[in-house]
Amino acid sequence: MRSRVLFTGGTVVTTEGMNSVNVLIEGEIIRAVEPGLDVPADRTVDCTGKLLFPGIIDPHTHMGIPIKDIWSADDFNSGSRAALQGGVTTIIDFTVLEPNQSLKASFHTRRDLARVSLVDVALHVNLTRFSEDLLNEIPDLVADGAVSFKVFTTYREAGMMLDYDQIRTAAERIARAGGVLMVHAEDDAILQKALIPLLNRKYTHPRYHGQSRPDAAEAEAIRRVANIGIQTNCPVYVVHLSSARGLAAAQEGNVLVETCPQYLLLDDRCYDREDGAMFVASPPLRKPADSEALWQGITDGTIHALGTDHCPFCRKDKPAGLPFQDIPNGMGGVDTLFPVLLTQFLDRGLSLPRLASLLSRNPAEIFGLYPQKGAITPGSDADLVIVDPKKRSTDWMDQRLSRTDWTAYADFPAIFPDQVWRRGELMYMKGALVGKSNGRFIPGHRPQWDVINSRLK
Ligand code: URP
Ligand code: ZN
Ligand code: ZN
């Protein structure tokens, strides 16, 4: 028998606003959301004084991927434990395309690896090679639930880059299939021009990582892919936007934009710290003025989603003294995404419904998971995050469930959830994992672009 749980007395925070309503769930699904709802239930959860957010969706994770001869430190199991601690109930990860592999095989391999995840998983397809055969697979993949295809305008040396003509051809095919083009936007030619003089001078400290990847590269790549989007009528989503110049290009080009906590909260002074190598990720950390521009983008709605680009490493993986070009790129953050940003939104007086949009509804809509995910409404999955906004802590470091021994956010106050429910199962409570069952693959459906464009752009 499916058990019924009634959540009473809390404030539900969604895109629509903040409402004092009770929530009834039955089995995996939300059944009713009403003020004063009072019905028989197997269990009642008193949420007085608490906020209820829809399960957080991290639309950008890389669990257990190869980077420069090692692997990102979290696999799907350990990364999903960390995710639950921070209220994330769905991640959208990326396929890894091996040499000679079809897109479909890369999708199935990744889907199999994700079976050990405790949170639900959707997948973006990495299009890191260009061939007619690969492009021909796009419609079938969209039908199988992978609606987003990511290209890189750099990483030529790693064999992952597509040139702009190839991206245009891919965009035509993605548009025809009803999908979305995701772009890691840093123009490779501009990056090469910046890198070579630094290497010639043997400037290899982590601080030169930033100088080797100027914001002009981000802005140029965004201008180019935005034009491609217009020419091909293909929706474009720029991942991990980092700079004020990039944001201006994105606004002009009317593309969908994701940024990450690291670009909002950290800046390039981190590279001069003793653990500066740990902050090496691409794009790099920028100037404080860039972070301020990104906060403005959050306020004015020109940033549409927040993801982590969760690709963590342990201290031993990035020892001090490594030349920046040999440091594995990436940082973690799936556990701190919501706890740190909730605190920041409260301190900055920003709208909590907007936070719910950026962390749940918007990524759900853009990647075709809405209204199964991203909503607290009858019929949606019972993914709920219960959080006490008064319970802010600064000594949370030794309570982390992540496998990694380092986080960029150690100095930030955070409000961790009291309880996290994933499809009707209590998965995390008061600092401990209590759920048993694994997550599920959640297929995306063709996104409703007319609805998304009229709501977001
Ligand atoms: O440095 C980063 N961001 N590593 C992860 C891979 C990517 O480019 O998103
Ligand atoms: Zn990237
Ligand atoms: Zn990434």
PDB file of C-alpha atoms and ligand atoms in Angstrom, residues 60 62 65 67 150 152 155 184 239-240 263 280-283 309 311 329-331, ligand 1:
ATOM      1  CA  HIS A  60      25.478  20.255 -14.562  1.00  0.00           C
ATOM      2  CA  HIS A  62      30.338  15.249 -13.982  1.00  0.00           C
ATOM      3  CA  ILE A  65      34.807  11.362 -15.485  1.00  0.00           C
ATOM      4  CA  ILE A  67      40.250  14.497 -16.732  1.00  0.00           C
ATOM      5  CA  LYS A 150      26.655  19.678 -25.498  1.00  0.00           C
ATOM      6  CA  PHE A 152      32.757  22.584 -26.814  1.00  0.00           C
ATOM      7  CA  TYR A 155      39.585  21.631 -25.749  1.00  0.00           C
ATOM      8  CA  HIS A 184      30.927  25.291 -23.296  1.00  0.00           C
ATOM      9  CA  VAL A 239      26.803  26.421 -19.495  1.00  0.00           C
ATOM     10  CA  HIS A 240      28.891  27.825 -16.633  1.00  0.00           C
ATOM     11  CA  TYR A 263      31.483  32.528 -10.428  1.00  0.00           C
ATOM     12  CA  VAL A 280      41.560  25.716 -11.328  1.00  0.00           C
ATOM     13  CA  ALA A 281      38.493  25.104 -13.467  1.00  0.00           C
ATOM     14  CA  SER A 282      37.417  26.295 -16.888  1.00  0.00           C
ATOM     15  CA  PRO A 283      36.259  28.958 -17.387  1.00  0.00           C
ATOM     16  CA  ASP A 309      29.698  21.900 -12.864  1.00  0.00           C
ATOM     17  CA  CYS A 311      33.758  17.896 -11.010  1.00  0.00           C
ATOM     18  CA  ASN A 329      40.267  21.203 -14.306  1.00  0.00           C
ATOM     19  CA  GLY A 330      37.193  21.254 -12.128  1.00  0.00           C
ATOM     20  CA  MET A 331      35.682  21.993  -8.736  1.00  0.00           C
TER      21      MET A 331
HETATM   22  O1  URP B   1      36.861  22.806 -15.443  1.00  0.00           O
HETATM   23  C1  URP B   1      35.793  22.247 -15.669  1.00  0.00           C
HETATM   24  N1  URP B   1      34.718  22.966 -15.833  1.00  0.00           N
HETATM   25  N2  URP B   1      35.729  20.898 -15.744  1.00  0.00           N
HETATM   26  C2  URP B   1      34.611  20.124 -16.075  1.00  0.00           C
HETATM   27  C3  URP B   1      34.390  19.982 -17.554  1.00  0.00           C
HETATM   28  C4  URP B   1      33.724  21.199 -18.193  1.00  0.00           C
HETATM   29  O2  URP B   1      34.343  21.865 -18.987  1.00  0.00           O
HETATM   30  O3  URP B   1      32.563  21.497 -17.902  1.00  0.00           O
END
